[in-house]
Coordinates of C-alpha atoms in Angstrom, one line a residue:
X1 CA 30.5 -3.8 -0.2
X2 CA 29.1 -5.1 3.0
X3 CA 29.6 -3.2 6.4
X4 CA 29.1 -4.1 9.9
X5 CA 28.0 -1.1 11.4
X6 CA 26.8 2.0 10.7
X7 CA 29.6 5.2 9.9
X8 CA 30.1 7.4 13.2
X9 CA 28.6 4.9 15.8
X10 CA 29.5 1.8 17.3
X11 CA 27.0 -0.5 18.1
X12 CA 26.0 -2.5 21.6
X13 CA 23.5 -4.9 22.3
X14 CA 21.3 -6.5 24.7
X15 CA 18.9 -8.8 24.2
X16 CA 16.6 -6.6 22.3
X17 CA 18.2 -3.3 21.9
X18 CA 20.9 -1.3 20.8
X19 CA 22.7 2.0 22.4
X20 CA 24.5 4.6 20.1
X21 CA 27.4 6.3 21.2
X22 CA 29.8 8.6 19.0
X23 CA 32.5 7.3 17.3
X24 CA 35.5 9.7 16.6
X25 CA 37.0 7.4 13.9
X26 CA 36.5 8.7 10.1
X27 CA 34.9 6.2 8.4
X28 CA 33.3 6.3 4.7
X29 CA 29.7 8.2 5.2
X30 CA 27.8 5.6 2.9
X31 CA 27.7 1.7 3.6
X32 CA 26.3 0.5 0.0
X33 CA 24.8 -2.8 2.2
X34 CA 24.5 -3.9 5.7
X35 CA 25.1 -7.8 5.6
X36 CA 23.4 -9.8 8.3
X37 CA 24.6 -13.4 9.7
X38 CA 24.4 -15.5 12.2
X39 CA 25.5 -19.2 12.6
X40 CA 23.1 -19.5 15.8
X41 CA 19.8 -18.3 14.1
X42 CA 16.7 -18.8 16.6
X43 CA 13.3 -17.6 15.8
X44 CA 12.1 -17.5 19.2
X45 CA 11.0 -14.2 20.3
X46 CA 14.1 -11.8 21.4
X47 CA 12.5 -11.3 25.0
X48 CA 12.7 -13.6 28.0
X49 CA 9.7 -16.0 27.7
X50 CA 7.0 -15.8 30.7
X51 CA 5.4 -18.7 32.7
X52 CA 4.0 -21.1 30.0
X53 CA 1.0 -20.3 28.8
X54 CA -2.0 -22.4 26.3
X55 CA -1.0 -23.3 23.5
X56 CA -2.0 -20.7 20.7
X57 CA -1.6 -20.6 16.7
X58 CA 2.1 -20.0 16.6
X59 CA 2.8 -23.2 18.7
X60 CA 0.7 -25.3 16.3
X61 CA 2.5 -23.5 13.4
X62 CA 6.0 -24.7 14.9
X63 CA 4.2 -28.2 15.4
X64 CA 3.2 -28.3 12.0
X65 CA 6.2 -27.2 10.6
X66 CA 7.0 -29.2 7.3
X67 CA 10.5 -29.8 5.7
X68 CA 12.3 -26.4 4.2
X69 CA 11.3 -25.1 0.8
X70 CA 12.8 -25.0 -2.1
X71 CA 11.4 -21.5 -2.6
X72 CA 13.6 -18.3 -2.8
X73 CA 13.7 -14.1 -3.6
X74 CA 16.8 -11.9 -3.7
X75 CA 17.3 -8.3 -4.5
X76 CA 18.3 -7.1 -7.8
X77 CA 18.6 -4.1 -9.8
X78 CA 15.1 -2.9 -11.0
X79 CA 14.3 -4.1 -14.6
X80 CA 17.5 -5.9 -14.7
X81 CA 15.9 -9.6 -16.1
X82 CA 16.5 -12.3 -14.3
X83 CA 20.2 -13.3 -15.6
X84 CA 21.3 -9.7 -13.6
X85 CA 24.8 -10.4 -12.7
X86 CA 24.0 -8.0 -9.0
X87 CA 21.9 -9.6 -6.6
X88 CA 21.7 -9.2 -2.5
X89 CA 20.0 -11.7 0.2
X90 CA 17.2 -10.3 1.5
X91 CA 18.3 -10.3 5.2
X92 CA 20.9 -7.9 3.7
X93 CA 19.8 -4.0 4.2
X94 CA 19.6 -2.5 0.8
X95 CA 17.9 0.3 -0.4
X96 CA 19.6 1.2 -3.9
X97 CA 21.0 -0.5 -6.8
X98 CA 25.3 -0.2 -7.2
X99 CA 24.3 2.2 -9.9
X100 CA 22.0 4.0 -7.5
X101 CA 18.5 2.8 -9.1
X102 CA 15.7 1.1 -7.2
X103 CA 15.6 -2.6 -6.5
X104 CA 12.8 -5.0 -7.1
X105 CA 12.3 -8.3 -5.3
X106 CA 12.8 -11.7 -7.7
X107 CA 11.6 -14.7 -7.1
X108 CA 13.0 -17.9 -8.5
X109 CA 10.4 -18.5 -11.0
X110 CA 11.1 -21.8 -12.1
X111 CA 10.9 -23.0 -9.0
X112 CA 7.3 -21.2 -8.5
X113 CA 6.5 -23.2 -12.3
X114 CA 7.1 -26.5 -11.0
X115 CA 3.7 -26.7 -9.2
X116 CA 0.8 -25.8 -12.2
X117 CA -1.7 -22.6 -11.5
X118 CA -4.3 -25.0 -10.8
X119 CA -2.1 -25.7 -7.6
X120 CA -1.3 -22.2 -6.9
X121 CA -5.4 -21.3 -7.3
X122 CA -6.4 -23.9 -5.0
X123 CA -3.8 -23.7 -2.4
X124 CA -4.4 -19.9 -2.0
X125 CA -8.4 -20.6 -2.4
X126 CA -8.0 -23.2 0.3
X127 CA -6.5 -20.6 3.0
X128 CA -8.8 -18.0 2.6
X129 CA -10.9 -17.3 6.2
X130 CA -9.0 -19.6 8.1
X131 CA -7.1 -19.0 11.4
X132 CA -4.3 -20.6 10.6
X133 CA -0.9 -19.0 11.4
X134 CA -0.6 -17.0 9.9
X135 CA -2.6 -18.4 6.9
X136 CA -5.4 -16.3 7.6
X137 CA -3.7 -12.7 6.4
X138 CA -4.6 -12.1 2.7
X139 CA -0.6 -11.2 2.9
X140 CA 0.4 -14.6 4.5
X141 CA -1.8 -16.8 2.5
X142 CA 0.5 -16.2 -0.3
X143 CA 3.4 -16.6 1.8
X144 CA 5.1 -18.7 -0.9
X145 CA 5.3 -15.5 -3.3
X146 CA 6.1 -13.1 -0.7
X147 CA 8.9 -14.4 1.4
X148 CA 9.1 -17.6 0.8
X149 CA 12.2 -18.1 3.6
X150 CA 10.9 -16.5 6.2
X151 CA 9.7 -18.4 9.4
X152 CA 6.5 -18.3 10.7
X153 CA 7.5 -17.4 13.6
X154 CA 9.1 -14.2 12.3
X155 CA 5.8 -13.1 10.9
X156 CA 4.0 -9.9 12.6
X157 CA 0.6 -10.3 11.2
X158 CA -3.3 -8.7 12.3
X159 CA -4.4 -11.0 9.5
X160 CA -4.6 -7.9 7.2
X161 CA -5.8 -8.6 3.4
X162 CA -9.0 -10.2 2.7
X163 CA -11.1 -7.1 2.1
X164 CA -14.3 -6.6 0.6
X165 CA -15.1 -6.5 -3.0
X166 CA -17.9 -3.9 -3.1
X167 CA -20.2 -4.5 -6.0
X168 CA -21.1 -0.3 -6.3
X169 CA -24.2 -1.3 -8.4
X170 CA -25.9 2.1 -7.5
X171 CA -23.1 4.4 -8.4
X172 CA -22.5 2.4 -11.6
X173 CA -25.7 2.2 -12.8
X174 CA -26.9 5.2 -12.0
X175 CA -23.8 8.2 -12.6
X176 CA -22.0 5.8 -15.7
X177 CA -23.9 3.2 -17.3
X178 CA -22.1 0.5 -16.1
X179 CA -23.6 -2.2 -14.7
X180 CA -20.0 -4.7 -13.7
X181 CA -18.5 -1.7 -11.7
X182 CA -16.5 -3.0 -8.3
X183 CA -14.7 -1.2 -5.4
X184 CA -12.2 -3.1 -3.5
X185 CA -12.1 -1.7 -0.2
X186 CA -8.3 -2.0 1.0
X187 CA -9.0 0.7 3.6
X188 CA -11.4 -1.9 5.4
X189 CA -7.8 -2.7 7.5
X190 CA -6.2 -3.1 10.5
X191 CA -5.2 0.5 10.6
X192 CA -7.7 2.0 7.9
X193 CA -5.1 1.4 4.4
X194 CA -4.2 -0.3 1.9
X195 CA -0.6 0.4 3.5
X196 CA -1.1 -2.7 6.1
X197 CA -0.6 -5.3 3.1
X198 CA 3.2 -4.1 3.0
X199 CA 4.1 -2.9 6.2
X200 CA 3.0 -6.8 7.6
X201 CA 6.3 -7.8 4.9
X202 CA 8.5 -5.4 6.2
X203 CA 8.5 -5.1 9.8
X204 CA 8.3 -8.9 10.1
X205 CA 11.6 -9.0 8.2
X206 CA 13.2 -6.4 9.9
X207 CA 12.0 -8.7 13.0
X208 CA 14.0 -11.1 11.3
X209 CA 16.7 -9.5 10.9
X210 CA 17.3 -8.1 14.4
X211 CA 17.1 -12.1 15.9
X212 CA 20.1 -12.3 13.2
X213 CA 21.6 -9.2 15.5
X214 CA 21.4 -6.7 12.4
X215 CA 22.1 -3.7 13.4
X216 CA 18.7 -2.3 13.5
X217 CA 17.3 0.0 16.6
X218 CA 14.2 0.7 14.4
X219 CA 12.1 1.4 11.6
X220 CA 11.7 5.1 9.9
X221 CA 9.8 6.4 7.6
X222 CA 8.5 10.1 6.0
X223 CA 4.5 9.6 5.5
X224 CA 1.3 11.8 4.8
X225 CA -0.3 10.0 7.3
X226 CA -1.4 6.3 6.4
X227 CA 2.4 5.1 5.9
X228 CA 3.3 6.5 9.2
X229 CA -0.2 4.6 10.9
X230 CA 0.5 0.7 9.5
X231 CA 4.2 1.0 10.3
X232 CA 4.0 2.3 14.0
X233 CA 0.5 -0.4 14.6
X234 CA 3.1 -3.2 12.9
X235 CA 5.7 -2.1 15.2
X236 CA 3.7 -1.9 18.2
X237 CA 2.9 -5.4 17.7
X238 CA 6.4 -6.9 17.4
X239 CA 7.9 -4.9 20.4
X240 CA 9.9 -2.9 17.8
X241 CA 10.6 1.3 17.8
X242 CA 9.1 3.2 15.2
X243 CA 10.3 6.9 14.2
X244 CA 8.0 9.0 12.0
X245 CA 8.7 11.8 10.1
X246 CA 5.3 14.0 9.2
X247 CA 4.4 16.7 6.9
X248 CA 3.5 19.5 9.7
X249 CA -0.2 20.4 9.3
X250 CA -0.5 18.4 6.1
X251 CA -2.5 15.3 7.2
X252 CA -5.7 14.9 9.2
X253 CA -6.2 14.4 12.7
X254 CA -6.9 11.2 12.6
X255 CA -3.9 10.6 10.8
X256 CA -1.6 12.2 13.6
X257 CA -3.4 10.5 16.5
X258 CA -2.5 6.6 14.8
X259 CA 1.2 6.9 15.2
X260 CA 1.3 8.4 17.9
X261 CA -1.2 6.1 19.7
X262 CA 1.0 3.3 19.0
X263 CA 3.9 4.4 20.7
X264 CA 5.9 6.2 17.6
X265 CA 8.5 9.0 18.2
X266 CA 6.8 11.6 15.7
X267 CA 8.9 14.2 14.4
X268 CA 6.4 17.1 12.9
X269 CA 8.4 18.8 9.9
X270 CA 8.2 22.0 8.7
X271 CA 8.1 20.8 5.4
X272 CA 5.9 18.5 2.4
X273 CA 6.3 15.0 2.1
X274 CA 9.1 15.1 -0.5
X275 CA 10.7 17.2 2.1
X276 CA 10.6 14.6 4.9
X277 CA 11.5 11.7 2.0
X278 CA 15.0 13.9 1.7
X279 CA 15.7 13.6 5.7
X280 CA 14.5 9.7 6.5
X281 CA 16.8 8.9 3.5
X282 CA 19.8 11.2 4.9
X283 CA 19.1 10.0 8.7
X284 CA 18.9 6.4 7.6
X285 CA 22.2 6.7 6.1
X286 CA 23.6 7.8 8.6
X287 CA 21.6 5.6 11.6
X288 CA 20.7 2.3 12.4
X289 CA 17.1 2.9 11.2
X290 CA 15.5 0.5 8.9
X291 CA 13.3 2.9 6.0
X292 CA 10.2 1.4 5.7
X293 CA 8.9 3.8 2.6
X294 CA 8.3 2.5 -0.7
X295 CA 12.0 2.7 -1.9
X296 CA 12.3 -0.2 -0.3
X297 CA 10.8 -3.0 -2.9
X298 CA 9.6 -5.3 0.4
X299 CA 6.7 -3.6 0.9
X300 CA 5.7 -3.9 -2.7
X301 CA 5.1 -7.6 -2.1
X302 CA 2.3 -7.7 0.4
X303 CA 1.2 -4.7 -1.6
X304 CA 0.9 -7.2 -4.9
X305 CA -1.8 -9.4 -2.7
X306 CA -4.3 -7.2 -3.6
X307 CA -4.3 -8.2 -7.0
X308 CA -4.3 -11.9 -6.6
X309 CA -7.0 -11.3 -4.3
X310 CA -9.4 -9.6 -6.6
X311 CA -9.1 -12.1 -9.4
X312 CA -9.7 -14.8 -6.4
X313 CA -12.7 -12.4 -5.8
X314 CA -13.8 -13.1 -9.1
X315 CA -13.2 -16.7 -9.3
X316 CA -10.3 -16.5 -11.0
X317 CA -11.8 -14.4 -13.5
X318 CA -9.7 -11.0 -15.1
X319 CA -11.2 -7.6 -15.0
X320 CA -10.6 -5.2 -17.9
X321 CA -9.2 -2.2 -15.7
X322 CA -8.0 -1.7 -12.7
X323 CA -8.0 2.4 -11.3
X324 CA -5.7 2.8 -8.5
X325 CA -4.8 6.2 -6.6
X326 CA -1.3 7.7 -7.8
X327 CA 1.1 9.5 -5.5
X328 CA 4.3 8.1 -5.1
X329 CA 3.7 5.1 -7.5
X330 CA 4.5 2.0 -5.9
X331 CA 1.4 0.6 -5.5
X332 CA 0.8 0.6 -9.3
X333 CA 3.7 -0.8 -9.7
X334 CA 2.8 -3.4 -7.1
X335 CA -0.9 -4.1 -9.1
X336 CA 0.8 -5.0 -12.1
X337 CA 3.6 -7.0 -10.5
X338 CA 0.8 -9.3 -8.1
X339 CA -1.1 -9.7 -12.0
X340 CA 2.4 -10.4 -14.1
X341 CA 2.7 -13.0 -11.6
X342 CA -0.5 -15.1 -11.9
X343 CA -0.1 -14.6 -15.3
X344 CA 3.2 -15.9 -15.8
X345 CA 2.3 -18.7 -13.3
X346 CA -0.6 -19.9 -15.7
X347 CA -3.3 -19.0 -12.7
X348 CA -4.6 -16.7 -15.6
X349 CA -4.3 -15.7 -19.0
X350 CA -4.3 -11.9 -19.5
X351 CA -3.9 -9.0 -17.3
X352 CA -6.4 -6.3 -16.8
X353 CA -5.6 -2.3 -18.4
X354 CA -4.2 0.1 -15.5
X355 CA -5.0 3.0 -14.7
X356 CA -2.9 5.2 -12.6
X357 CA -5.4 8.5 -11.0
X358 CA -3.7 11.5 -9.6
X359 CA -4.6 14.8 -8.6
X360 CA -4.4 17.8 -10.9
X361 CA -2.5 19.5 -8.2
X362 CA 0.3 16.5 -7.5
X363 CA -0.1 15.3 -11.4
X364 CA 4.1 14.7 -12.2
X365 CA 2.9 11.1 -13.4
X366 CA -0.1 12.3 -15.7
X367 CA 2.7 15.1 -16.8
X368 CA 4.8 12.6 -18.2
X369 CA 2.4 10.2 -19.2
X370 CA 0.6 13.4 -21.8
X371 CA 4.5 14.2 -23.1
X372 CA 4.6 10.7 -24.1
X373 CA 7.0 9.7 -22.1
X374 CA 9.5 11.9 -22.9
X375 CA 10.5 14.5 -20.3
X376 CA 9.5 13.5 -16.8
X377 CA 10.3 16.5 -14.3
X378 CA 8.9 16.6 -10.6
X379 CA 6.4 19.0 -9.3
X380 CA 6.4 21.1 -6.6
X381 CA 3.1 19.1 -4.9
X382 CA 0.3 21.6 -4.4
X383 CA -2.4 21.4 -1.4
X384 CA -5.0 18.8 -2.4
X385 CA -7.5 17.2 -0.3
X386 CA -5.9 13.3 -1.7
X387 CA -3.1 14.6 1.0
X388 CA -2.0 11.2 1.3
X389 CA -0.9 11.6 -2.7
X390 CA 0.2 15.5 -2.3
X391 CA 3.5 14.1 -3.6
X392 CA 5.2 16.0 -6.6
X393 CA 8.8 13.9 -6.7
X394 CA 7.4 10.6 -6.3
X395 CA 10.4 7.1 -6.0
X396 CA 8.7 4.8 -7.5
X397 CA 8.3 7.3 -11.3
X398 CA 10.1 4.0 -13.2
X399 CA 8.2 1.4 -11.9
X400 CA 5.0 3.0 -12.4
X401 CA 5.8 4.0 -15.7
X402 CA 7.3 -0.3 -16.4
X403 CA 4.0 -1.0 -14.9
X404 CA 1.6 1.3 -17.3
X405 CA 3.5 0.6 -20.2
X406 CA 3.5 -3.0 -20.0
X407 CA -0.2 -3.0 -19.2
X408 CA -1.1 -1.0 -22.2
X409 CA -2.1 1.6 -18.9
X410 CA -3.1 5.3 -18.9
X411 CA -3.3 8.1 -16.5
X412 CA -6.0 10.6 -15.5
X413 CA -6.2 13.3 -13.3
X414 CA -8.9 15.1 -11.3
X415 CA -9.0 18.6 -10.1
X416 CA -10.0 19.5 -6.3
X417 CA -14.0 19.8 -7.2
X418 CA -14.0 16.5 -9.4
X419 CA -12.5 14.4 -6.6
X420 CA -14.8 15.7 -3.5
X421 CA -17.9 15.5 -6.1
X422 CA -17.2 11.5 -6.7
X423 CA -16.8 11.6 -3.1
X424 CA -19.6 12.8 -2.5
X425 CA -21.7 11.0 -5.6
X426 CA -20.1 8.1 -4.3
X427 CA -20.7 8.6 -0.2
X428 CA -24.7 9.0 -1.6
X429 CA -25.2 5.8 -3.0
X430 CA -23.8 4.3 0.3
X431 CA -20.1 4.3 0.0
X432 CA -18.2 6.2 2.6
X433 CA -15.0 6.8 0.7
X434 CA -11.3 8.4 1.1
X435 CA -10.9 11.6 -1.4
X436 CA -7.8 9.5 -3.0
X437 CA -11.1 6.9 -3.9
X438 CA -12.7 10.0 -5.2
X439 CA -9.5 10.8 -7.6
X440 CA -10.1 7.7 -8.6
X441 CA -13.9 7.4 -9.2
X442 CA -13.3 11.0 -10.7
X443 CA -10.8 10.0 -13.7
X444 CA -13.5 6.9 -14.0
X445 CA -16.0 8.8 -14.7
X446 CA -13.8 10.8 -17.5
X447 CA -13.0 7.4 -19.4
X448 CA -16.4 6.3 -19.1
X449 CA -17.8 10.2 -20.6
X450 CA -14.9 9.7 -23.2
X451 CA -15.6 6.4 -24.4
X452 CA -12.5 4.8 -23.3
X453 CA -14.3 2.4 -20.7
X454 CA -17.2 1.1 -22.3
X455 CA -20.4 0.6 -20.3
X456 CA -19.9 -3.5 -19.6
X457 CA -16.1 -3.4 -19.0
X458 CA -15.5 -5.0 -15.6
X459 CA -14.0 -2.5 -13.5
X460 CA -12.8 -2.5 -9.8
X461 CA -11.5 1.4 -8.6
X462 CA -9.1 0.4 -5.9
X463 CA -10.3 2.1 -2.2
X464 CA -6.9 2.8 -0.4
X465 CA -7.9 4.0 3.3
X466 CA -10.8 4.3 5.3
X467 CA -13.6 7.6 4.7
X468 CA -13.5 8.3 8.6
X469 CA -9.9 9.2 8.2
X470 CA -10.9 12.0 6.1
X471 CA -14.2 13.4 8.5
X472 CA -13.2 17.1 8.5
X473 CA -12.9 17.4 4.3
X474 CA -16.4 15.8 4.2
X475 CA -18.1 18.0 6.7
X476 CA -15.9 21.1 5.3
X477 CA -17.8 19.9 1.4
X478 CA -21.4 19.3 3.1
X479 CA -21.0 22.8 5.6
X480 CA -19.8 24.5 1.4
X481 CA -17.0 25.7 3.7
X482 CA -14.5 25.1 0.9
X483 CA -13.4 27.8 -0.8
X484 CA -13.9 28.4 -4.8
X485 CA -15.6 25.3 -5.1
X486 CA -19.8 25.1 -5.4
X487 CA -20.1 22.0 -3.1
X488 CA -23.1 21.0 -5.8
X489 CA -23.7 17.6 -3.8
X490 CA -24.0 19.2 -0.2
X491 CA -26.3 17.7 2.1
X492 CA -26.0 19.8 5.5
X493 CA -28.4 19.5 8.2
X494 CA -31.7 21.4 8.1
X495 CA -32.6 23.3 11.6
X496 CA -36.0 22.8 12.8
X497 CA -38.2 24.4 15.7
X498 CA -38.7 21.3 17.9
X499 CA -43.1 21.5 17.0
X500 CA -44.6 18.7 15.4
X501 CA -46.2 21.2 12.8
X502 CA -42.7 22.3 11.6
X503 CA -41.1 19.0 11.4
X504 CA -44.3 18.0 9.3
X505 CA -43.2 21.1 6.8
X506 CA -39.8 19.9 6.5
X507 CA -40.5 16.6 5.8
X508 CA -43.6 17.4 3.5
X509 CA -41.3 20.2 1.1
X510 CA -38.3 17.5 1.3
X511 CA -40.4 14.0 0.2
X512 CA -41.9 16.3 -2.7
X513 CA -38.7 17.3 -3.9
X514 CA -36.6 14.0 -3.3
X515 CA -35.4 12.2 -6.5
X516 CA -37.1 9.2 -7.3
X517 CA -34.6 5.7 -8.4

């Protein structure tokens, strides 16, 4: 049923904003869909425009601006095939299904099929590195399979994507065997995550929406710290508010200081992550706020990028497994879903094995995955140093299962020591990694000692946000501050008289004793 406002406000607006003031009537509590139209659209920026200025890579966007495409996505039920008899526009705001399950972006396929994968791999090949708008995002280079109908000029990009394809040939060799073992850093970013690939898709079609005078004052979401960075940097950049729900004293410092840096209203909640999921959904029933966490399926399609990008990486070429870092399961979902896709388009032929890695202590994934599938119940999310996956109810649960199932995928878990030790194993070969990357490299490292990954399987661990986010666990490991755990990989700093003849001692005992490769 669409609505045209939201229940117990009525709505102004200027030119850019909108003022809330209480609204005695009774109306029904829930709006199933907010519909947004306009008969006057204009994709010029809301604000006043200045004095002219140079020309820059939006104006020659505009100038190059070819006919309309014949490309299209919609809402629709998850999982419900593509002859699903419910559908929504995207420019509608949608979060849940009529029978209250997720919803997954479609594309129109056929349409995608009427250009060969030959065309797809070159014209995706072809915009890699460049600077044009907006092109030059990893995101936005696959525009075509994102949102197709968006304009350019809608698009609020820092050219995110693109990130390196680490070849760890030390850490392969030397702690597994493997000699084809590959890191894709997705925490090499705009704001240090892998969470920049989808929050460039959502807030550029919520800036959409609000030139089609949707009723949208902001963007909300309940994050463990990187969610809550990309969404308030995104923001920032389009002149949009951005309201942040946090986990108090639950992330790191460097976490915190993001958001707020970029101008975010940050609520600090006495509560976990699934506790601050429960209020952004209640408050964005209830307020003109856009949710920007996973349960909305937009972000999943800049998240999907990644995946095209690593078999770009390798020329086109599949790897056997993919590892990603679980918490609250989209962005496994999103792997297989960016994969499916270059399958089904014929870019490829196969799809690489999953593997979903959680922590021991937030494991409701690896739970169900070891009762075969048959009794999924949420966890009450222990402390973990992967805080940004300290999630024990997590939304996405059906996706990621769709995903791992369809993938012929499995799930591992690592306990607090096994994930700061391949941290640390990992940080020593010249790696300077998240501990989510560590929960990964950690349920690695059990395949490989199992058998399950053989020693030339081509491998890429996906890297989800940036090691300097996480400073205070590594010095905590190297200081073996932490306690119940033996820190065997420690490396703290050695005190030294300042004399030439002790320094010599130091270096003499250390050189004699170093490990030779």
């Amino acid at each position: 049923m669409a609505a045209s406002s939201f229940p117990h406000y009525t709505l102004s607006f200027s030119s850019s904003s909108a003022a809330l003031s209480p609204n005695p009537r009774s109306v029904p509590r829930r709006p199933a869909v907010i519909s947004c139209t306009s008969s006057t659209y204009d994709p010029s920026p809301l604000v006043e425009a200045p004095a002219p200025l140079p020309k820059t890579i939006r104006d020659e966007a505009r100038r190059l601006r070819g006919p309309p495409q014949s490309f299209s996505a919609k809402y629709v039920p998850f999982g419900s095939g593509l002859d699903s008899a419910e559908s929504y526009s995207l420019d509608e705001i949608v979060y849940r299904s009529r029978s209250g399950g997720l919803l997954d972006v479609q594309h129109d396929m056929e349409a995608l099929k009427s250009f060969p994968g030959a065309y797809w791999r070159e014209l995706f090949d072809s915009r890699v590195g460049r600077t044009t708008w907006p092109y030059g995002s990893g995101v936005w280079s696959k525009k075509e399979w994102v949102l197709p109908e968006i304009d350019s000029d809608d698009i609020v990009s820092a050219f995110e994507g693109n990130s390196n394809l680490f070849w760890a040939e030390r850490f392969g060799k030397q702690f597994l065997g493997m000699n084809d073992l590959w890191v894709k850093h997705c925490g090499i970013s705009h704001t240090g995550s892998f969470k920049d690939l989808g929050m460039t898709v959502l807030v550029s079609q919520v800036n959409r929406l609000r030139k089609l005078n949707c009723p949208v004052v902001g963007v909300g979401c309940a994050s463990t710290g990187d969610t809550s960075a990309a969404l308030s940097a995104y923001c920032a950049a389009a002149g949009i508010p951005s309201i942040v729900f946090l986990p108090a004293d639950k992330i790191s410092m460097a976490q915190l200081v993001q958001p707020i840096a970029n101008g975010a209203f940050v609520l600090s909640i006495d509560t976990d992550f699934d506790g601050c999921m429960k209020l952004i959904r209640e408050v964005t029933s209830e307020l003109p706020i856009y949710l920007a966490n996973s349960l909305n399926s937009l972000r999943l399609e800049g998240q999907k990028t990644a995946a095209v990008e690593i078999l770009q990486q390798f020329d086109w070429e599949v790897p056997d497994w993919v590892i990603v870092p679980g918490g609250n399961l989209g962005n496994i979902y999103a792997f297989y879903k960016g994969f499916h896709m270059c399958k089904e388009l014929g870019l490829v032929d196969r799809m690489p094995r999953l593997v979903s890695a959680q922590a021991a202590n937030a494991n409701p994934l690896y739970l169900y995955y070891k009762s075969g599938w048959k009794d999924f119940k949420p966890v009450k999310a222990m402390t973990t140093f992967a805080s940004a996956i300290q999630i024990g109810d997590p939304v996405s649960i059906d996706r990621a299962v769709y995903a791992l199932k369809n993938s012929d995928g499995i799930v591992e878990e690592a306990t607090e020591e096994e994930l700061m030790d391949a941290m640390a194993q990992a940080d020593s070969t010249g790696m300077f990694i998240c501990p989510h990357t560590g929960v990964a490299l950690a349920a690695l490292i059990k395949l490989r000692n199992r058998g399950v990954i053989r020693p030339t399987d081509r491998t890429v661990v996906v890297s989800t946000a940036h090691g300097l986010k996480f400073t205070q666990s590594k010095i905590d490991y190297h200081s073996k501050d932490i306690k119940d755990m033996a820190c065997r990989l420690a490396n703290p700093p050695v005190s030294v008289k300042a004399d030439f003849g002790s320094v010599m001692d130091v270096l003499k005992r250390h050189l004699n004793s170093a490990p030779k490769y």
